[in-house]
Amino acid sequence: MVLTDTHCHIHSSHYEFDIDAVLADAFAAGVTRMLCVGTGVADSQEAVAFAQEHEGCFASIGIHPHEAATEKGEWLDFVKLAGQPEVVAVGECGLDYFYLHSPKLDQQRLLRQQIELALEHNLPIVFHVRDAFDDFWKIFESYRGIRGVLHSFTDNRANMERGLSHNLYIGVNGIVTFTKDAKQRDLLISVPEKRLLLETDAPYLTPVPKRGTINVPANVELVADFIARERNQPIEQIAAITSQNAQELFILND
C-alpha cells in the first residue's frame, strides 16, 4: 500500500521534528511521498532545501494570506524559487477572512500574483480559503487553465461542487475523523474518488485516535482508514486512488 501526504509542514524550522524518526515512521506506514508546503518566502526556501535533502519529499512554494501585509518586499526572492526542480506547486495561497491577519485587498493582490506565477510556470496551486469563497471565486474565475486543490476543505456542498466543476481536487485531512458536524463529515466522505487528495497538515489537525499529539505524515494512514471504513471500501483502494490523483496533479517524479 502506497500513500501520499499532499500537505505537511515538517520542513519548517518553526516546529521541532525528529526528522529521521518522522520520515522512518512515514515510510513504515506506506507514506512514501510528502509535499512540504511553504507559507512565506523564508519558509518556502526551507521547503525547497528540505526537499533537496530528503527522499520522497517535494516542495510547494507559497505565501499564506496571513502574511500578505508583511512580505511585499520579498517577492523577487520568492519568484526565483519557482524554477527549482523540487518545486511541484505554488501555495498555500488564498484568502482567509476568518482571522483577517492581513487586509482583504492585500490578500487578493497576493493571491492574483501567485496564480499568475503558477500559470507562468505551469504549476498547480494549493489553495487556502476560509470564510472567503465569494471573493475567491471572483478572482479564480477571472483566469483560465488553473489546476489545483482546495486544501483542508471544510466549507459547504455548493462551494465543493463549484470547485469540482473547475476540476479542482479536494484535500481531506484529520478533520474528517473528529468533526462534530455530521453534515461536514458526510460532505468530506462524499468527495468523488477522482478528485480526492489526502493530507495531514502536520503538525496540525491530528486525526483520531491520536488527538493531543503532534501530527506527522504517517497519520495520513489514519485519514485513509477512516474514509475507507465510512465508504465501505478497502483502504488499499483509497490509498491507490488518492496517490494516483496526487501524481496526476503534482507530477511527483523521484
PDB file of C-alpha atoms in Angstrom:
ATOM      1  CA  MET A   1       0.000   0.000   0.000  1.00  0.00           C
ATOM      2  CA  VAL A   2       1.344   3.402  -1.030  1.00  0.00           C
ATOM      3  CA  LEU A   3       0.032   6.667   0.444  1.00  0.00           C
ATOM      4  CA  THR A   4       0.793  10.300  -0.326  1.00  0.00           C
ATOM      5  CA  ASP A   5       0.624  13.186   2.149  1.00  0.00           C
ATOM      6  CA  THR A   6      -0.174  16.128  -0.110  1.00  0.00           C
ATOM      7  CA  HIS A   7       0.154  18.806   2.583  1.00  0.00           C
ATOM      8  CA  CYS A   8       2.534  18.969   5.536  1.00  0.00           C
ATOM      9  CA  HIS A   9       4.944  21.409   7.168  1.00  0.00           C
ATOM     10  CA  ILE A  10       7.621  19.066   8.505  1.00  0.00           C
ATOM     11  CA  HIS A  11      10.314  21.126   6.795  1.00  0.00           C
ATOM     12  CA  SER A  12       9.683  24.253   8.844  1.00  0.00           C
ATOM     13  CA  SER A  13      12.159  25.470  11.457  1.00  0.00           C
ATOM     14  CA  HIS A  14       9.147  26.826  13.372  1.00  0.00           C
ATOM     15  CA  TYR A  15       8.455  23.283  14.572  1.00  0.00           C
ATOM     16  CA  GLU A  16      10.641  20.756  16.346  1.00  0.00           C
ATOM     17  CA  PHE A  17      10.525  17.444  14.496  1.00  0.00           C
ATOM     18  CA  ASP A  18      12.863  14.493  14.820  1.00  0.00           C
ATOM     19  CA  ILE A  19      13.047  14.344  11.055  1.00  0.00           C
ATOM     20  CA  ASP A  20      14.741  10.948  10.816  1.00  0.00           C
ATOM     21  CA  ALA A  21      12.047   9.402  13.003  1.00  0.00           C
ATOM     22  CA  VAL A  22       9.227  11.235  11.232  1.00  0.00           C
ATOM     23  CA  LEU A  23      10.360  10.027   7.820  1.00  0.00           C
ATOM     24  CA  ALA A  24      11.032   6.481   9.038  1.00  0.00           C
ATOM     25  CA  ASP A  25       7.542   6.292  10.550  1.00  0.00           C
ATOM     26  CA  ALA A  26       6.024   7.678   7.361  1.00  0.00           C
ATOM     27  CA  PHE A  27       7.744   5.114   5.144  1.00  0.00           C
ATOM     28  CA  ALA A  28       6.762   2.320   7.577  1.00  0.00           C
ATOM     29  CA  ALA A  29       3.119   3.413   7.239  1.00  0.00           C
ATOM     30  CA  GLY A  30       3.367   3.360   3.450  1.00  0.00           C
ATOM     31  CA  VAL A  31       3.559   7.140   3.097  1.00  0.00           C
ATOM     32  CA  THR A  32       6.297   7.333   0.509  1.00  0.00           C
ATOM     33  CA  ARG A  33       5.706  10.849  -0.838  1.00  0.00           C
ATOM     34  CA  MET A  34       5.196  14.069   1.097  1.00  0.00           C
ATOM     35  CA  LEU A  35       4.531  17.585  -0.159  1.00  0.00           C
ATOM     36  CA  CYS A  36       6.176  20.180   2.090  1.00  0.00           C
ATOM     37  CA  VAL A  37       4.124  23.345   1.771  1.00  0.00           C
ATOM     38  CA  GLY A  38       5.567  26.817   2.252  1.00  0.00           C
ATOM     39  CA  THR A  39       3.674  29.620   3.993  1.00  0.00           C
ATOM     40  CA  GLY A  40       6.082  32.506   3.420  1.00  0.00           C
ATOM     41  CA  VAL A  41       9.214  33.378   1.475  1.00  0.00           C
ATOM     42  CA  ALA A  42      11.722  32.063   4.033  1.00  0.00           C
ATOM     43  CA  ASP A  43       9.518  29.058   4.786  1.00  0.00           C
ATOM     44  CA  SER A  44       9.272  28.252   1.079  1.00  0.00           C
ATOM     45  CA  GLN A  45      13.054  28.435   0.807  1.00  0.00           C
ATOM     46  CA  GLU A  46      13.213  25.935   3.673  1.00  0.00           C
ATOM     47  CA  ALA A  47      10.735  23.670   1.894  1.00  0.00           C
ATOM     48  CA  VAL A  48      12.871  23.626  -1.248  1.00  0.00           C
ATOM     49  CA  ALA A  49      16.068  22.927   0.702  1.00  0.00           C
ATOM     50  CA  PHE A  50      14.331  20.179   2.676  1.00  0.00           C
ATOM     51  CA  ALA A  51      13.038  18.514  -0.488  1.00  0.00           C
ATOM     52  CA  GLN A  52      16.536  18.619  -1.963  1.00  0.00           C
ATOM     53  CA  GLU A  53      17.892  16.741   1.034  1.00  0.00           C
ATOM     54  CA  HIS A  54      15.182  14.169   1.804  1.00  0.00           C
ATOM     55  CA  GLU A  55      13.944  11.269  -0.289  1.00  0.00           C
ATOM     56  CA  GLY A  56      10.247  11.234  -1.042  1.00  0.00           C
ATOM     57  CA  CYS A  57       9.780  14.924  -0.244  1.00  0.00           C
ATOM     58  CA  PHE A  58       8.701  17.656  -2.635  1.00  0.00           C
ATOM     59  CA  ALA A  59       8.151  21.394  -2.227  1.00  0.00           C
ATOM     60  CA  SER A  60       5.290  23.790  -2.760  1.00  0.00           C
ATOM     61  CA  ILE A  61       6.198  27.462  -2.525  1.00  0.00           C
ATOM     62  CA  GLY A  62       3.591  29.808  -1.146  1.00  0.00           C
ATOM     63  CA  ILE A  63       2.833  32.936   0.824  1.00  0.00           C
ATOM     64  CA  HIS A  64      -0.105  32.379   3.167  1.00  0.00           C
ATOM     65  CA  PRO A  65      -2.839  35.045   3.192  1.00  0.00           C
ATOM     66  CA  HIS A  66      -1.957  35.774   6.817  1.00  0.00           C
ATOM     67  CA  GLU A  67       1.411  37.078   5.559  1.00  0.00           C
ATOM     68  CA  ALA A  68       0.046  39.230   2.732  1.00  0.00           C
ATOM     69  CA  ALA A  69       0.700  42.526   4.514  1.00  0.00           C
ATOM     70  CA  THR A  70       4.249  41.694   5.625  1.00  0.00           C
ATOM     71  CA  GLU A  71       6.043  40.015   2.701  1.00  0.00           C
ATOM     72  CA  LYS A  72       5.654  42.648  -0.009  1.00  0.00           C
ATOM     73  CA  GLY A  73       9.372  43.380  -0.225  1.00  0.00           C
ATOM     74  CA  GLU A  74      10.462  39.785  -0.790  1.00  0.00           C
ATOM     75  CA  TRP A  75       8.519  38.949  -3.937  1.00  0.00           C
ATOM     76  CA  LEU A  76      11.570  38.779  -6.215  1.00  0.00           C
ATOM     77  CA  ASP A  77      13.222  36.251  -3.883  1.00  0.00           C
ATOM     78  CA  PHE A  78      10.028  34.211  -3.954  1.00  0.00           C
ATOM     79  CA  VAL A  79       9.749  34.226  -7.745  1.00  0.00           C
ATOM     80  CA  LYS A  80      13.259  32.787  -8.058  1.00  0.00           C
ATOM     81  CA  LEU A  81      12.114  29.620  -6.305  1.00  0.00           C
ATOM     82  CA  ALA A  82       9.505  28.718  -8.932  1.00  0.00           C
ATOM     83  CA  GLY A  83      12.050  27.266 -11.334  1.00  0.00           C
ATOM     84  CA  GLN A  84      13.654  24.878  -8.843  1.00  0.00           C
ATOM     85  CA  PRO A  85      13.216  21.215  -9.881  1.00  0.00           C
ATOM     86  CA  GLU A  86      11.938  20.238  -6.415  1.00  0.00           C
ATOM     87  CA  VAL A  87       9.025  22.686  -6.700  1.00  0.00           C
ATOM     88  CA  VAL A  88       5.863  20.935  -7.863  1.00  0.00           C
ATOM     89  CA  ALA A  89       3.250  23.548  -6.860  1.00  0.00           C
ATOM     90  CA  VAL A  90       2.536  27.092  -5.732  1.00  0.00           C
ATOM     91  CA  GLY A  91       0.810  27.599  -2.377  1.00  0.00           C
ATOM     92  CA  GLU A  92      -0.509  27.553   0.086  1.00  0.00           C
ATOM     93  CA  CYS A  93      -2.103  30.769  -1.004  1.00  0.00           C
ATOM     94  CA  GLY A  94      -5.588  32.186  -0.975  1.00  0.00           C
ATOM     95  CA  LEU A  95      -7.922  34.211   1.207  1.00  0.00           C
ATOM     96  CA  ASP A  96      -8.598  33.956   4.928  1.00  0.00           C
ATOM     97  CA  TYR A  97     -11.296  36.277   6.243  1.00  0.00           C
ATOM     98  CA  PHE A  98     -11.811  34.262   9.441  1.00  0.00           C
ATOM     99  CA  TYR A  99      -8.732  35.700  11.173  1.00  0.00           C
ATOM    100  CA  LEU A 100      -8.104  38.614   8.798  1.00  0.00           C
ATOM    101  CA  HIS A 101      -4.468  38.948   9.855  1.00  0.00           C
ATOM    102  CA  SER A 102      -3.882  40.888   6.623  1.00  0.00           C
ATOM    103  CA  PRO A 103      -6.240  43.352   4.889  1.00  0.00           C
ATOM    104  CA  LYS A 104      -8.542  41.833   2.280  1.00  0.00           C
ATOM    105  CA  LEU A 105      -7.071  43.881  -0.577  1.00  0.00           C
ATOM    106  CA  ASP A 106      -3.541  42.735   0.274  1.00  0.00           C
ATOM    107  CA  GLN A 107      -4.715  39.118   0.343  1.00  0.00           C
ATOM    108  CA  GLN A 108      -6.453  39.485  -3.004  1.00  0.00           C
ATOM    109  CA  ARG A 109      -3.409  41.128  -4.613  1.00  0.00           C
ATOM    110  CA  LEU A 110      -1.110  38.385  -3.362  1.00  0.00           C
ATOM    111  CA  LEU A 111      -3.462  35.631  -4.491  1.00  0.00           C
ATOM    112  CA  ARG A 112      -3.509  37.067  -8.014  1.00  0.00           C
ATOM    113  CA  GLN A 113       0.280  37.303  -8.052  1.00  0.00           C
ATOM    114  CA  GLN A 114       0.677  33.676  -7.032  1.00  0.00           C
ATOM    115  CA  ILE A 115      -1.931  32.447  -9.510  1.00  0.00           C
ATOM    116  CA  GLU A 116      -0.086  34.267 -12.290  1.00  0.00           C
ATOM    117  CA  LEU A 117       3.260  32.834 -11.151  1.00  0.00           C
ATOM    118  CA  ALA A 118       1.805  29.319 -11.168  1.00  0.00           C
ATOM    119  CA  LEU A 119       0.319  29.760 -14.628  1.00  0.00           C
ATOM    120  CA  GLU A 120       3.608  31.123 -15.939  1.00  0.00           C
ATOM    121  CA  HIS A 121       5.425  28.004 -14.722  1.00  0.00           C
ATOM    122  CA  ASN A 122       2.580  25.564 -15.455  1.00  0.00           C
ATOM    123  CA  LEU A 123       2.335  24.580 -11.797  1.00  0.00           C
ATOM    124  CA  PRO A 124      -0.764  23.540  -9.834  1.00  0.00           C
ATOM    125  CA  ILE A 125      -1.890  25.627  -6.867  1.00  0.00           C
ATOM    126  CA  VAL A 126      -2.591  24.717  -3.247  1.00  0.00           C
ATOM    127  CA  PHE A 127      -5.465  26.977  -2.182  1.00  0.00           C
ATOM    128  CA  HIS A 128      -6.260  28.036   1.386  1.00  0.00           C
ATOM    129  CA  VAL A 129      -9.751  29.559   1.533  1.00  0.00           C
ATOM    130  CA  ARG A 130     -11.582  30.294   4.773  1.00  0.00           C
ATOM    131  CA  ASP A 131     -14.792  32.333   5.042  1.00  0.00           C
ATOM    132  CA  ALA A 132     -13.876  33.977   1.739  1.00  0.00           C
ATOM    133  CA  PHE A 133     -15.267  31.922  -1.120  1.00  0.00           C
ATOM    134  CA  ASP A 134     -17.315  34.736  -2.656  1.00  0.00           C
ATOM    135  CA  ASP A 135     -14.210  36.838  -3.289  1.00  0.00           C
ATOM    136  CA  PHE A 136     -12.119  33.764  -4.051  1.00  0.00           C
ATOM    137  CA  TRP A 137     -14.350  32.662  -6.923  1.00  0.00           C
ATOM    138  CA  LYS A 138     -14.358  36.163  -8.402  1.00  0.00           C
ATOM    139  CA  ILE A 139     -10.584  36.026  -8.616  1.00  0.00           C
ATOM    140  CA  PHE A 140     -10.264  32.351  -9.560  1.00  0.00           C
ATOM    141  CA  GLU A 141     -12.802  32.560 -12.361  1.00  0.00           C
ATOM    142  CA  SER A 142     -11.067  35.571 -13.913  1.00  0.00           C
ATOM    143  CA  TYR A 143      -8.259  33.196 -15.001  1.00  0.00           C
ATOM    144  CA  ARG A 144      -8.212  30.157 -17.256  1.00  0.00           C
ATOM    145  CA  GLY A 145      -6.203  26.985 -17.001  1.00  0.00           C
ATOM    146  CA  ILE A 146      -5.763  26.826 -13.230  1.00  0.00           C
ATOM    147  CA  ARG A 147      -5.048  23.387 -11.774  1.00  0.00           C
ATOM    148  CA  GLY A 148      -5.085  22.861  -8.057  1.00  0.00           C
ATOM    149  CA  VAL A 149      -6.550  21.681  -4.773  1.00  0.00           C
ATOM    150  CA  LEU A 150      -8.812  23.237  -2.154  1.00  0.00           C
ATOM    151  CA  HIS A 151      -6.636  22.384   0.835  1.00  0.00           C
ATOM    152  CA  SER A 152      -8.256  21.344   4.131  1.00  0.00           C
ATOM    153  CA  PHE A 153     -11.717  21.853   2.702  1.00  0.00           C
ATOM    154  CA  THR A 154     -14.426  22.345   5.340  1.00  0.00           C
ATOM    155  CA  ASP A 155     -16.948  24.556   3.595  1.00  0.00           C
ATOM    156  CA  ASN A 156     -20.356  23.697   2.104  1.00  0.00           C
ATOM    157  CA  ARG A 157     -21.505  21.451  -0.722  1.00  0.00           C
ATOM    158  CA  ALA A 158     -22.188  24.356  -3.071  1.00  0.00           C
ATOM    159  CA  ASN A 159     -18.565  25.508  -2.896  1.00  0.00           C
ATOM    160  CA  MET A 160     -17.288  21.949  -3.160  1.00  0.00           C
ATOM    161  CA  GLU A 161     -19.386  21.365  -6.278  1.00  0.00           C
ATOM    162  CA  ARG A 162     -18.181  24.660  -7.727  1.00  0.00           C
ATOM    163  CA  GLY A 163     -14.599  23.582  -7.165  1.00  0.00           C
ATOM    164  CA  LEU A 164     -15.269  20.204  -8.736  1.00  0.00           C
ATOM    165  CA  SER A 165     -16.831  21.924 -11.750  1.00  0.00           C
ATOM    166  CA  HIS A 166     -13.459  23.622 -12.258  1.00  0.00           C
ATOM    167  CA  ASN A 167     -11.672  20.249 -11.945  1.00  0.00           C
ATOM    168  CA  LEU A 168     -10.137  21.193  -8.606  1.00  0.00           C
ATOM    169  CA  TYR A 169      -9.173  18.480  -6.168  1.00  0.00           C
ATOM    170  CA  ILE A 170     -10.434  18.444  -2.575  1.00  0.00           C
ATOM    171  CA  GLY A 171      -7.909  17.989   0.244  1.00  0.00           C
ATOM    172  CA  VAL A 172      -9.199  15.974   3.211  1.00  0.00           C
ATOM    173  CA  ASN A 173      -7.272  15.604   6.463  1.00  0.00           C
ATOM    174  CA  GLY A 174      -7.790  14.655  10.112  1.00  0.00           C
ATOM    175  CA  ILE A 175     -10.764  16.987  10.465  1.00  0.00           C
ATOM    176  CA  VAL A 176     -12.942  14.302   8.888  1.00  0.00           C
ATOM    177  CA  THR A 177     -12.152  11.996  11.832  1.00  0.00           C
ATOM    178  CA  PHE A 178     -13.004  14.409  14.635  1.00  0.00           C
ATOM    179  CA  THR A 179     -15.503  16.983  13.375  1.00  0.00           C
ATOM    180  CA  LYS A 180     -18.692  17.146  15.442  1.00  0.00           C
ATOM    181  CA  ASP A 181     -20.597  18.440  12.408  1.00  0.00           C
ATOM    182  CA  ALA A 182     -22.226  15.381  10.824  1.00  0.00           C
ATOM    183  CA  LYS A 183     -23.015  17.274   7.609  1.00  0.00           C
ATOM    184  CA  GLN A 184     -19.379  18.336   7.283  1.00  0.00           C
ATOM    185  CA  ARG A 185     -18.163  14.779   7.856  1.00  0.00           C
ATOM    186  CA  ASP A 186     -20.634  13.369   5.339  1.00  0.00           C
ATOM    187  CA  LEU A 187     -19.607  16.000   2.793  1.00  0.00           C
ATOM    188  CA  LEU A 188     -15.928  15.144   3.126  1.00  0.00           C
ATOM    189  CA  ILE A 189     -16.671  11.433   2.902  1.00  0.00           C
ATOM    190  CA  SER A 190     -18.586  12.050  -0.327  1.00  0.00           C
ATOM    191  CA  VAL A 191     -15.752  13.662  -2.320  1.00  0.00           C
ATOM    192  CA  PRO A 192     -15.587  11.854  -5.678  1.00  0.00           C
ATOM    193  CA  GLU A 193     -12.708   9.380  -5.848  1.00  0.00           C
ATOM    194  CA  LYS A 194     -11.071  11.037  -8.835  1.00  0.00           C
ATOM    195  CA  ARG A 195     -10.925  14.391  -7.013  1.00  0.00           C
ATOM    196  CA  LEU A 196      -9.893  13.230  -3.531  1.00  0.00           C
ATOM    197  CA  LEU A 197      -6.489  14.025  -2.036  1.00  0.00           C
ATOM    198  CA  LEU A 198      -5.284  13.002   1.417  1.00  0.00           C
ATOM    199  CA  GLU A 199      -3.243  15.307   3.629  1.00  0.00           C
ATOM    200  CA  THR A 200      -2.202  15.780   7.252  1.00  0.00           C
ATOM    201  CA  ASP A 201      -1.341  19.486   7.558  1.00  0.00           C
ATOM    202  CA  ALA A 202       1.248  18.241  10.063  1.00  0.00           C
ATOM    203  CA  PRO A 203       1.904  19.349  12.768  1.00  0.00           C
ATOM    204  CA  TYR A 204      -1.738  20.449  12.927  1.00  0.00           C
ATOM    205  CA  LEU A 205      -5.105  18.643  12.810  1.00  0.00           C
ATOM    206  CA  THR A 206      -4.023  15.318  14.262  1.00  0.00           C
ATOM    207  CA  PRO A 207      -6.652  12.667  13.462  1.00  0.00           C
ATOM    208  CA  VAL A 208      -8.453  10.373  15.866  1.00  0.00           C
ATOM    209  CA  PRO A 209      -7.237   8.319  17.726  1.00  0.00           C
ATOM    210  CA  LYS A 210      -4.053  10.377  18.164  1.00  0.00           C
ATOM    211  CA  ARG A 211      -5.666  13.672  19.156  1.00  0.00           C
ATOM    212  CA  GLY A 212      -3.448  15.603  21.574  1.00  0.00           C
ATOM    213  CA  THR A 213      -0.201  14.612  19.857  1.00  0.00           C
ATOM    214  CA  ILE A 214       1.811  16.381  17.173  1.00  0.00           C
ATOM    215  CA  ASN A 215       0.593  15.389  13.747  1.00  0.00           C
ATOM    216  CA  VAL A 216       3.014  13.671  11.359  1.00  0.00           C
ATOM    217  CA  PRO A 217       2.763  12.357   7.770  1.00  0.00           C
ATOM    218  CA  ALA A 218       2.413   8.742   8.944  1.00  0.00           C
ATOM    219  CA  ASN A 219      -1.038   9.708  10.230  1.00  0.00           C
ATOM    220  CA  VAL A 220      -2.350  10.097   6.701  1.00  0.00           C
ATOM    221  CA  GLU A 221      -2.923   6.349   7.007  1.00  0.00           C
ATOM    222  CA  LEU A 222      -5.483   7.074   9.743  1.00  0.00           C
ATOM    223  CA  VAL A 223      -7.304   9.511   7.467  1.00  0.00           C
ATOM    224  CA  ALA A 224      -7.318   6.955   4.657  1.00  0.00           C
ATOM    225  CA  ASP A 225      -8.559   4.237   7.000  1.00  0.00           C
ATOM    226  CA  PHE A 226     -11.404   6.386   8.325  1.00  0.00           C
ATOM    227  CA  ILE A 227     -12.580   7.325   4.834  1.00  0.00           C
ATOM    228  CA  ALA A 228     -12.297   3.725   3.667  1.00  0.00           C
ATOM    229  CA  ARG A 229     -14.395   2.425   6.564  1.00  0.00           C
ATOM    230  CA  GLU A 230     -17.032   5.143   6.124  1.00  0.00           C
ATOM    231  CA  ARG A 231     -17.275   4.398   2.402  1.00  0.00           C
ATOM    232  CA  ASN A 232     -17.121   0.628   2.886  1.00  0.00           C
ATOM    233  CA  GLN A 233     -14.073   0.375   0.646  1.00  0.00           C
ATOM    234  CA  PRO A 234     -10.698  -1.311   1.182  1.00  0.00           C
ATOM    235  CA  ILE A 235      -8.074   1.113   2.453  1.00  0.00           C
ATOM    236  CA  GLU A 236      -5.802  -0.135  -0.337  1.00  0.00           C
ATOM    237  CA  GLN A 237      -8.271   1.219  -2.863  1.00  0.00           C
ATOM    238  CA  ILE A 238      -8.387   4.652  -1.201  1.00  0.00           C
ATOM    239  CA  ALA A 239      -4.597   4.707  -0.973  1.00  0.00           C
ATOM    240  CA  ALA A 240      -4.123   3.785  -4.626  1.00  0.00           C
ATOM    241  CA  ILE A 241      -6.682   6.237  -5.985  1.00  0.00           C
ATOM    242  CA  THR A 242      -5.529   9.199  -3.894  1.00  0.00           C
ATOM    243  CA  SER A 243      -1.864   8.552  -4.656  1.00  0.00           C
ATOM    244  CA  GLN A 244      -2.679   8.413  -8.350  1.00  0.00           C
ATOM    245  CA  ASN A 245      -4.585  11.690  -8.009  1.00  0.00           C
ATOM    246  CA  ALA A 246      -1.584  13.265  -6.301  1.00  0.00           C
ATOM    247  CA  GLN A 247       0.675  12.056  -9.094  1.00  0.00           C
ATOM    248  CA  GLU A 248      -1.616  13.456 -11.773  1.00  0.00           C
ATOM    249  CA  LEU A 249      -1.863  16.865 -10.114  1.00  0.00           C
ATOM    250  CA  PHE A 250       1.658  17.397  -8.798  1.00  0.00           C
ATOM    251  CA  ILE A 251       3.777  15.184 -11.110  1.00  0.00           C
ATOM    252  CA  LEU A 252       5.842  13.720  -8.264  1.00  0.00           C
ATOM    253  CA  ASN A 253       8.842  12.384 -10.140  1.00  0.00           C
ATOM    254  CA  ASP A 254      11.558  10.931  -7.920  1.00  0.00           C
TER     255      ASP A 254
END
